[in-house]
Tab-separated table of C-alpha atoms and ligand atoms in Angstrom:
chain	number	residue	atom	x	y	z
F	8	UNK	CA	-12.245	-41.258	-38.724
F	9	UNK	CA	-15.127	-43.675	-39.299
F	10	UNK	CA	-17.195	-43.300	-42.411
F	11	UNK	CA	-20.366	-44.811	-40.936
F	12	UNK	CA	-20.492	-42.507	-37.946
F	13	UNK	CA	-23.407	-40.030	-38.115
F	14	UNK	CA	-22.413	-36.463	-37.280
F	15	UNK	CA	-24.507	-34.959	-34.483
F	16	UNK	CA	-27.187	-33.033	-36.378
F	17	UNK	CA	-28.510	-29.824	-34.906
F	18	UNK	CA	-32.292	-29.697	-35.193
F	19	UNK	CA	-35.030	-28.102	-33.139
F	20	UNK	CA	-36.312	-31.541	-32.195
F	21	UNK	CA	-33.332	-32.016	-29.885
F	22	UNK	CA	-34.666	-29.328	-27.602
F	23	UNK	CA	-37.827	-29.419	-25.448
F	24	UNK	CA	-40.774	-27.851	-27.256
F	25	UNK	CA	-41.690	-25.849	-24.193
F	26	UNK	CA	-38.643	-23.645	-24.766
F	27	UNK	CA	-40.778	-21.926	-27.368
F	28	UNK	CA	-43.729	-21.452	-25.034
F	29	UNK	CA	-44.953	-18.072	-23.941
F	30	UNK	CA	-43.503	-15.173	-25.837
F	31	UNK	CA	-39.751	-15.403	-25.431
F	32	UNK	CA	-38.062	-12.446	-27.013
F	33	UNK	CA	-34.382	-13.013	-27.758
F	34	UNK	CA	-34.398	-9.706	-29.671
F	35	UNK	CA	-34.540	-8.032	-26.271
F	36	UNK	CA	-31.129	-9.555	-25.511
F	37	UNK	CA	-29.568	-9.201	-28.955
F	38	UNK	CA	-30.985	-6.611	-31.389
F	39	UNK	CA	-29.389	-8.523	-34.308
F	40	UNK	CA	-31.158	-11.745	-33.389
F	41	UNK	CA	-33.438	-11.890	-36.446
F	42	UNK	CA	-30.456	-11.309	-38.734
F	43	UNK	CA	-28.590	-14.143	-37.019
F	44	UNK	CA	-31.454	-16.572	-37.652
F	45	UNK	CA	-31.486	-15.410	-41.256
F	46	UNK	CA	-27.776	-15.999	-41.628
F	47	UNK	CA	-27.984	-19.546	-40.213
F	48	UNK	CA	-30.930	-20.236	-42.481
F	49	UNK	CA	-28.473	-20.145	-45.342
F	50	UNK	CA	-26.533	-22.992	-43.746
F	51	UNK	CA	-29.659	-25.077	-43.271
F	52	UNK	CA	-33.256	-24.828	-42.137
F	53	UNK	CA	-32.708	-27.378	-39.358
F	54	UNK	CA	-29.827	-25.482	-37.912
F	55	UNK	CA	-31.773	-22.210	-38.046
F	56	UNK	CA	-34.747	-23.813	-36.289
F	57	UNK	CA	-32.451	-25.293	-33.653
F	58	UNK	CA	-30.859	-21.921	-33.060
F	59	UNK	CA	-34.210	-20.124	-32.844
F	60	UNK	CA	-35.550	-22.546	-30.249
F	61	UNK	CA	-32.290	-22.478	-28.311
F	62	UNK	CA	-32.403	-18.696	-28.233
F	63	UNK	CA	-36.017	-18.761	-27.088
F	64	UNK	CA	-35.097	-21.160	-24.339
F	65	UNK	CA	-32.343	-18.904	-23.040
F	66	UNK	CA	-34.458	-15.757	-23.240
F	67	UNK	CA	-37.331	-17.490	-21.422
F	68	UNK	CA	-35.221	-18.938	-18.595
F	69	UNK	CA	-37.069	-17.843	-15.478
F	70	UNK	CA	-34.170	-17.834	-13.048
F	71	UNK	CA	-30.446	-18.420	-12.827
F	72	UNK	CA	-30.603	-22.195	-12.135
F	73	UNK	CA	-32.853	-22.682	-15.152
F	74	UNK	CA	-30.528	-20.574	-17.269
F	75	UNK	CA	-27.552	-22.648	-16.099
F	76	UNK	CA	-29.316	-25.860	-16.997
F	77	UNK	CA	-30.278	-24.657	-20.479
F	78	UNK	CA	-26.798	-23.364	-21.061
F	79	UNK	CA	-25.437	-26.816	-20.209
F	80	UNK	CA	-27.905	-28.482	-22.579
F	81	UNK	CA	-26.671	-26.275	-25.417
F	82	UNK	CA	-23.044	-25.510	-24.763
F	83	UNK	CA	-22.008	-27.855	-21.922
F	84	UNK	CA	-18.399	-28.912	-22.294
F	85	UNK	CA	-19.173	-32.646	-22.515
F	86	UNK	CA	-22.729	-33.214	-23.700
F	87	UNK	CA	-23.883	-29.838	-25.017
F	88	UNK	CA	-25.532	-30.217	-28.412
F	89	UNK	CA	-23.436	-27.546	-30.051
F	90	UNK	CA	-20.286	-28.962	-28.475
F	91	UNK	CA	-21.080	-32.431	-29.810
F	92	UNK	CA	-21.861	-31.094	-33.267
F	93	UNK	CA	-18.583	-29.216	-33.382
F	94	UNK	CA	-16.709	-32.284	-32.161
F	95	UNK	CA	-18.227	-34.357	-34.982
F	96	UNK	CA	-17.233	-31.981	-37.736
F	97	UNK	CA	-14.377	-34.278	-38.827
F	98	UNK	CA	-17.072	-36.795	-39.793
F	99	UNK	CA	-18.825	-34.338	-42.053
F	100	UNK	CA	-17.953	-34.687	-45.728
F	101	UNK	CA	-15.201	-32.313	-46.661
F	102	UNK	CA	-17.200	-30.195	-49.082
F	103	UNK	CA	-19.739	-29.336	-46.324
F	104	UNK	CA	-17.382	-29.146	-43.418
F	105	UNK	CA	-16.194	-25.612	-43.889
F	106	UNK	CA	-19.638	-24.095	-44.348
F	107	UNK	CA	-21.136	-26.024	-41.437
F	108	UNK	CA	-18.184	-25.386	-39.175
F	109	UNK	CA	-18.512	-21.671	-39.681
F	110	UNK	CA	-22.269	-21.804	-39.015
F	111	UNK	CA	-21.825	-23.905	-35.837
F	112	UNK	CA	-19.213	-21.555	-34.522
F	113	UNK	CA	-21.464	-18.573	-35.164
F	114	UNK	CA	-24.341	-20.323	-33.408
F	115	UNK	CA	-22.058	-21.100	-30.481
F	116	UNK	CA	-20.881	-17.506	-30.164
F	117	UNK	CA	-24.367	-15.996	-30.444
F	118	UNK	CA	-25.858	-18.436	-27.946
F	119	UNK	CA	-23.050	-17.607	-25.540
F	120	UNK	CA	-23.824	-13.909	-25.917
F	121	UNK	CA	-27.549	-14.473	-25.384
F	122	UNK	CA	-26.832	-16.480	-22.274
F	123	UNK	CA	-24.592	-13.753	-20.834
F	124	UNK	CA	-27.173	-11.065	-21.579
F	125	UNK	CA	-29.986	-13.053	-19.971
F	126	UNK	CA	-27.753	-13.697	-16.956
F	127	UNK	CA	-27.197	-9.964	-16.507
F	128	UNK	CA	-30.917	-9.314	-16.869
F	129	UNK	CA	-31.822	-11.963	-14.264
F	130	UNK	CA	-29.174	-10.679	-11.861
F	131	UNK	CA	-30.427	-7.137	-12.175
F	132	UNK	CA	-33.965	-8.286	-11.612
F	133	UNK	CA	-32.908	-10.182	-8.522
F	134	UNK	CA	-31.069	-7.172	-7.155
F	135	UNK	CA	-33.983	-4.861	-7.826
F	136	UNK	CA	-36.289	-7.298	-6.069
F	137	UNK	CA	-33.930	-7.685	-3.115
F	138	UNK	CA	-33.389	-3.953	-2.724
F	139	UNK	CA	-36.750	-3.376	-1.147
F	140	UNK	CA	-36.574	-6.331	1.215
F	141	UNK	CA	-35.161	-6.717	4.659
F	142	UNK	CA	-34.049	-10.168	5.716
F	143	UNK	CA	-33.959	-9.933	9.487
F	144	UNK	CA	-32.461	-13.408	9.756
F	145	UNK	CA	-29.196	-12.371	8.083
F	146	UNK	CA	-26.235	-11.785	10.376
F	147	UNK	CA	-25.410	-8.094	10.672
F	148	UNK	CA	-22.858	-6.510	8.408
F	149	UNK	CA	-19.870	-5.364	10.372
F	150	UNK	CA	-19.065	-1.763	9.505
F	151	UNK	CA	-15.560	-1.371	8.123
F	152	UNK	CA	-13.304	0.323	10.632
F	153	UNK	CA	-9.861	1.571	9.765
F	154	UNK	CA	-6.832	1.619	11.977
F	155	UNK	CA	-3.907	3.891	12.650
F	156	UNK	CA	-1.398	4.589	9.919
F	157	UNK	CA	1.839	2.661	10.426
F	158	UNK	CA	3.715	5.915	11.159
F	159	UNK	CA	1.134	6.974	13.723
F	160	UNK	CA	1.517	3.569	15.366
F	161	UNK	CA	5.279	3.961	15.621
F	162	UNK	CA	4.963	7.540	16.890
F	163	UNK	CA	2.523	6.455	19.610
F	164	UNK	CA	4.782	3.602	20.570
F	165	UNK	CA	7.798	5.893	20.807
F	166	UNK	CA	5.978	8.559	22.779
F	167	UNK	CA	4.754	5.857	25.113
F	168	UNK	CA	8.254	4.537	25.611
F	169	UNK	CA	9.697	7.991	26.316
F	170	UNK	CA	6.781	8.849	28.532
F	171	UNK	CA	7.840	5.865	30.607
F	172	UNK	CA	11.346	7.355	30.784
F	173	UNK	CA	9.969	10.652	32.090
F	174	UNK	CA	9.719	12.669	28.876
F	175	UNK	CA	6.762	14.886	27.987
F	176	UNK	CA	5.703	16.015	24.538
F	177	UNK	CA	6.504	19.485	23.225
F	178	UNK	CA	5.253	20.572	19.813
F	179	UNK	CA	6.565	23.499	17.817
F	180	UNK	CA	5.609	25.153	14.509
F	181	UNK	CA	6.158	23.623	11.093
F	182	UNK	CA	6.701	27.099	9.642
F	183	UNK	CA	9.759	28.192	11.555
F	184	UNK	CA	12.074	31.165	11.831
F	185	UNK	CA	15.427	30.662	10.213
F	186	UNK	CA	16.985	31.574	13.560
F	187	UNK	CA	15.348	28.612	15.292
F	188	UNK	CA	15.863	26.126	12.475
F	189	UNK	CA	19.516	27.130	12.018
F	190	UNK	CA	21.098	30.108	13.827
F	191	UNK	CA	20.372	29.253	17.432
F	192	UNK	CA	21.208	25.630	16.681
F	193	UNK	CA	24.738	26.774	15.875
F	194	UNK	CA	24.551	26.510	12.094
F	195	UNK	CA	26.786	29.393	10.940
F	196	UNK	CA	25.197	31.306	8.019
F	197	UNK	CA	27.280	29.848	5.204
F	198	UNK	CA	28.196	26.560	6.795
F	199	UNK	CA	28.052	23.486	4.532
F	200	UNK	CA	25.976	21.713	7.200
F	201	UNK	CA	23.048	23.728	5.815
F	202	UNK	CA	23.387	21.969	2.476
F	203	UNK	CA	21.747	18.827	3.852
F	204	UNK	CA	18.837	20.996	5.032
F	205	UNK	CA	17.794	22.695	1.816
F	206	UNK	CA	14.165	23.715	2.262
F	207	UNK	CA	11.216	25.850	1.200
F	208	UNK	CA	11.261	29.481	2.332
F	209	UNK	CA	7.921	31.227	2.778
F	210	UNK	CA	9.617	34.616	3.275
F	211	UNK	CA	13.204	35.838	3.619
F	212	UNK	CA	13.412	34.580	7.192
F	213	UNK	CA	10.664	31.992	7.523
F	214	UNK	CA	10.870	28.475	6.199
F	215	UNK	CA	9.381	25.017	6.475
F	216	UNK	CA	11.414	23.427	9.253
F	217	UNK	CA	13.919	20.821	8.166
F	218	UNK	CA	14.031	18.999	11.497
F	219	UNK	CA	12.274	18.910	14.862
F	220	UNK	CA	15.376	20.120	16.711
F	221	UNK	CA	14.207	23.799	16.669
F	222	UNK	CA	11.690	22.642	19.282
F	223	UNK	CA	14.489	22.369	21.832
F	224	UNK	CA	15.390	26.024	21.370
F	225	UNK	CA	11.800	27.118	21.906
F	226	UNK	CA	11.371	24.867	24.921
F	227	UNK	CA	14.628	26.043	26.521
F	228	UNK	CA	13.801	29.711	25.901
F	229	UNK	CA	10.460	29.189	27.623
F	230	UNK	CA	11.467	26.975	30.518
F	231	UNK	CA	14.237	26.537	33.053
F	232	UNK	CA	16.127	23.263	33.418
F	233	UNK	CA	15.777	20.423	34.178
F	234	UNK	CA	13.992	19.489	30.949
F	235	UNK	CA	13.070	16.105	29.606
F	236	UNK	CA	11.107	16.477	26.381
F	237	UNK	CA	10.292	14.762	23.098
F	238	UNK	CA	9.456	16.698	19.944
F	239	UNK	CA	7.377	14.796	17.375
F	240	UNK	CA	6.402	16.386	14.093
F	241	UNK	CA	6.471	16.736	10.355
F	242	UNK	CA	9.523	18.185	8.653
F	243	UNK	CA	10.324	19.285	5.115
F	244	UNK	CA	13.303	19.265	2.808
F	245	UNK	CA	13.789	20.221	-0.821
F	246	UNK	CA	14.821	16.703	-1.813
F	247	UNK	CA	14.907	14.903	-5.088
F	248	UNK	CA	12.258	12.275	-4.280
F	249	UNK	CA	13.403	8.657	-4.558
F	250	UNK	CA	13.018	5.336	-2.716
F	251	UNK	CA	14.650	6.714	0.433
F	252	UNK	CA	14.055	10.492	0.217
F	253	UNK	CA	10.895	12.526	0.389
F	254	UNK	CA	10.305	16.234	0.636
F	255	UNK	CA	8.231	15.746	3.755
F	256	UNK	CA	8.680	13.200	6.504
F	257	UNK	CA	8.449	12.855	10.268
F	258	UNK	CA	10.894	13.087	13.117
F	259	UNK	CA	10.997	12.742	16.844
F	260	UNK	CA	13.720	14.610	18.705
F	261	UNK	CA	14.471	14.108	22.363
F	262	UNK	CA	16.189	16.449	24.800
F	263	UNK	CA	17.379	15.933	28.336
F	264	UNK	CA	18.978	18.899	30.110
F	265	UNK	CA	19.998	18.924	33.783
F	266	UNK	CA	23.142	18.991	35.876
F	267	UNK	CA	25.725	16.313	35.102
F	268	UNK	CA	23.912	14.622	32.240
F	269	UNK	CA	26.525	12.461	30.544
F	270	UNK	CA	27.171	10.569	27.356
F	271	UNK	CA	26.645	7.367	29.363
F	272	UNK	CA	23.081	8.518	30.095
F	273	UNK	CA	22.594	9.093	26.381
F	274	UNK	CA	23.916	5.655	25.550
F	275	UNK	CA	21.680	3.960	28.100
F	276	UNK	CA	18.633	5.828	26.832
F	277	UNK	CA	19.347	4.985	23.196
F	278	UNK	CA	19.955	1.329	23.952
F	279	UNK	CA	16.647	1.162	25.794
F	280	UNK	CA	15.017	2.737	22.766
F	281	UNK	CA	16.671	0.350	20.271
F	282	UNK	CA	15.777	-2.770	22.261
F	283	UNK	CA	12.213	-1.674	22.698
F	284	UNK	CA	11.718	-0.944	19.001
F	285	UNK	CA	13.803	-3.692	17.388
F	286	UNK	CA	13.844	-6.418	20.009
F	287	UNK	CA	15.957	-7.349	23.007
F	288	UNK	CA	18.553	-9.133	20.876
F	289	UNK	CA	19.562	-6.059	18.896
F	290	UNK	CA	23.164	-4.820	19.120
F	291	UNK	CA	24.030	-1.146	18.787
F	292	UNK	CA	27.067	0.991	18.140
F	293	UNK	CA	27.704	4.713	18.278
F	294	UNK	CA	30.019	6.287	15.758
F	295	UNK	CA	31.197	9.912	15.746
F	296	UNK	CA	29.489	12.242	13.286
F	297	UNK	CA	29.132	15.985	12.933
F	298	UNK	CA	25.984	17.950	13.749
F	299	UNK	CA	26.415	21.689	14.520
F	300	UNK	CA	24.171	21.583	17.603
F	301	UNK	CA	25.900	18.770	19.493
F	302	UNK	CA	29.463	18.067	20.597
F	303	UNK	CA	30.392	15.299	20.480
F	304	UNK	CA	27.896	14.153	17.877
F	305	UNK	CA	27.087	10.521	17.253
F	306	UNK	CA	25.161	8.256	14.956
F	307	UNK	CA	23.428	5.250	16.465
F	308	UNK	CA	23.479	2.109	14.361
F	309	UNK	CA	21.630	-1.119	15.085
F	310	UNK	CA	22.586	-4.588	13.936
F	311	UNK	CA	20.718	-5.345	10.721
F	312	UNK	CA	17.270	-6.833	11.329
F	313	UNK	CA	17.478	-8.856	8.138
F	314	UNK	CA	20.816	-10.650	8.582
F	315	UNK	CA	21.233	-10.250	12.373
F	316	UNK	CA	24.349	-8.188	11.714
F	317	UNK	CA	26.145	-10.792	9.621
F	318	UNK	CA	26.014	-8.840	6.389
F	319	UNK	CA	25.132	-12.010	4.508
F	320	UNK	CA	21.967	-14.028	4.051
F	321	UNK	CA	21.532	-17.644	3.057
F	322	UNK	CA	18.780	-18.659	0.668
F	323	UNK	CA	17.944	-21.595	-1.618
F	324	UNK	CA	20.462	-20.305	-4.157
F	325	UNK	CA	23.321	-20.000	-1.719
F	326	UNK	CA	24.808	-17.216	0.353
F	327	UNK	CA	24.632	-13.607	-0.732
F	328	UNK	CA	25.247	-10.064	0.457
F	329	UNK	CA	22.388	-8.835	2.673
F	330	UNK	CA	20.212	-6.522	0.579
F	331	UNK	CA	18.969	-4.525	3.569
F	332	UNK	CA	22.287	-3.430	5.129
F	333	UNK	CA	24.198	-3.781	1.829
F	334	UNK	CA	26.563	-6.161	3.530
F	335	UNK	CA	27.730	-3.897	6.350
F	336	UNK	CA	25.669	-5.639	9.056
F	337	UNK	CA	24.554	-2.247	10.444
F	338	UNK	CA	21.591	0.028	9.898
F	339	UNK	CA	21.672	3.734	10.677
F	340	UNK	CA	18.948	4.632	13.182
F	341	UNK	CA	19.380	8.209	14.368
F	342	UNK	CA	21.591	11.169	15.221
F	343	UNK	CA	22.450	12.176	18.771
F	344	UNK	CA	24.986	13.942	20.906
F	345	UNK	CA	25.721	16.247	23.847
F	346	UNK	CA	24.057	19.646	23.443
F	347	UNK	CA	26.600	22.172	22.137
F	348	UNK	CA	27.542	24.993	24.567
F	349	UNK	CA	26.697	27.551	21.874
F	350	UNK	CA	23.103	26.282	21.825
F	351	UNK	CA	22.875	26.708	25.615
F	352	UNK	CA	24.274	30.226	25.255
F	353	UNK	CA	21.770	31.052	22.505
F	354	UNK	CA	18.845	30.245	24.818
F	355	UNK	CA	20.353	31.902	27.900
F	356	UNK	CA	21.442	28.762	29.765
F	357	UNK	CA	24.884	28.677	31.357
F	358	UNK	CA	26.926	25.836	29.802
F	359	UNK	CA	29.011	25.726	32.987
F	360	UNK	CA	25.851	24.947	34.966
F	361	UNK	CA	23.953	22.485	32.809
F	362	UNK	CA	24.677	19.724	30.396
F	363	UNK	CA	22.333	17.757	28.201
F	364	UNK	CA	21.945	15.226	25.483
F	365	UNK	CA	19.707	15.172	22.463
F	366	UNK	CA	18.727	12.713	19.802
F	367	UNK	CA	16.661	12.877	16.651
F	368	UNK	CA	15.203	10.165	14.472
F	369	UNK	CA	13.133	9.852	11.315
F	370	UNK	CA	9.900	7.928	11.875
F	371	UNK	CA	9.845	6.630	8.308
F	372	UNK	CA	13.371	5.313	8.747
F	373	UNK	CA	12.489	3.544	12.004
F	374	UNK	CA	9.402	1.995	10.388
F	375	UNK	CA	11.417	0.903	7.336
F	376	UNK	CA	14.095	-0.725	9.471
F	377	UNK	CA	11.600	-2.398	11.720
F	378	UNK	CA	9.255	-3.771	9.075
F	379	UNK	CA	11.722	-4.160	6.197
F	380	UNK	CA	9.881	-1.582	4.067
F	381	UNK	CA	12.022	-0.840	1.000
F	382	UNK	CA	10.344	2.336	-0.282
F	383	UNK	CA	9.617	5.570	1.613
F	384	UNK	CA	6.978	6.800	-0.840
F	385	UNK	CA	4.607	4.027	0.281
F	386	UNK	CA	3.927	5.945	3.504
F	387	UNK	CA	2.199	8.798	1.689
F	388	UNK	CA	0.469	6.948	-1.126
F	389	UNK	CA	-2.421	5.682	1.010
F	390	UNK	CA	-2.646	2.394	-0.810
F	391	UNK	CA	-4.770	0.110	1.368
F	392	UNK	CA	-2.853	-2.955	0.229
F	393	UNK	CA	0.202	-1.442	1.932
F	394	UNK	CA	-1.437	0.186	4.939
F	395	UNK	CA	-3.578	-2.772	5.935
F	396	UNK	CA	-0.447	-4.871	6.516
F	397	UNK	CA	0.386	-3.006	9.708
Z	511	LIG	N1	18.226	17.216	13.504
Z	511	LIG	C1	19.089	16.297	12.876
Z	511	LIG	C2	18.659	16.051	11.439
Z	511	LIG	O1	17.526	16.201	11.147
Z	511	LIG	C3	19.084	14.951	13.575
Z	511	LIG	C4	19.681	15.045	14.942
Z	511	LIG	C5	21.009	14.778	15.134
Z	511	LIG	C6	18.886	15.398	16.001
Z	511	LIG	C7	21.568	14.855	16.389
Z	511	LIG	C8	19.442	15.469	17.277
Z	511	LIG	C9	20.793	15.192	17.446
Z	511	LIG	O2	18.703	15.782	18.323
Z	511	LIG	O3	21.318	15.252	18.698
Z	511	LIG	O4	19.488	15.750	10.617
């Protein structure tokens, strides 16, 4: 600290006299302006005069560049008068320092507020002026266009693929008879297989369908074999909602009924599907699993897209269990199987004459596996930050 150094004094003379010209009205920007001047007056007439002229200058700034320039003169980080005065406070004799420091800080805050208010006023003025004008030289504004929801994209892709394999689309009701959702699909009335299909009943015998498989029954009752159909649609279940369960989701079933359809045909079809959706390098496996409407029933798994089936991933902090497949190397894709003879009987087909395979998949599940989406609820939330990624 040097004793001979003169602290930067704040006085009106530092500022151009023309800042006072015209009739600037800082009170328009800050109703308490007069009281502020009064308060600074108690710290010194020079300071009060400086503040009054500074405020006038801000209020009279004619446009944003002028306002910027005046703001820099007053509060600029390096050479602003108020900044310099504050920086020199250590050179002010101790007995005055506290009083002056408080006054400078008040002046700084109030000038900052005036500047912000004048900025808003100028911006509004500019907008109001621009609103009535048409600048024909501006490039056109491209209208915002949306795109298909990620599930709709996957559905279209799947329907396209199966169309190529000779399948046509069959749609059936979302409010379904119990007989179609369960009975004719060979779910006995009190069978535990119904537990996984808890749903919402709209009457004693009508319910929100729990899968798209009832579509096969309707199609087979209406038509004679051979049949090659896909059944896309929304399904419902009374689920406790969590990261992988929702009470509504989407499925696509497929059904192929003819003479001598075999499990090998099913396997070939499912492998074609898996390679098309997950890439040519994907490996698959079928494991036995129970569904009432097929025999044998199978689950199709694909090698994990995250770890390429290894069950482990390597990162900067070493090797760890793959978080996507939980270390198994496999991801469950869908259910499938050979249509159960009881289902053929229920629709009036002769199981000695025809055979068939069927498969059913959840669209959300396929999308999650394909894109590594960890949370099923994202599909329904309509958050653009999620949807615009696909
Ligand atoms: N409908 C079954 C479900 O939602 C899935 C399913 C399994 C469909 C096997 C099929 C199939 O077509 O053959 O749990």
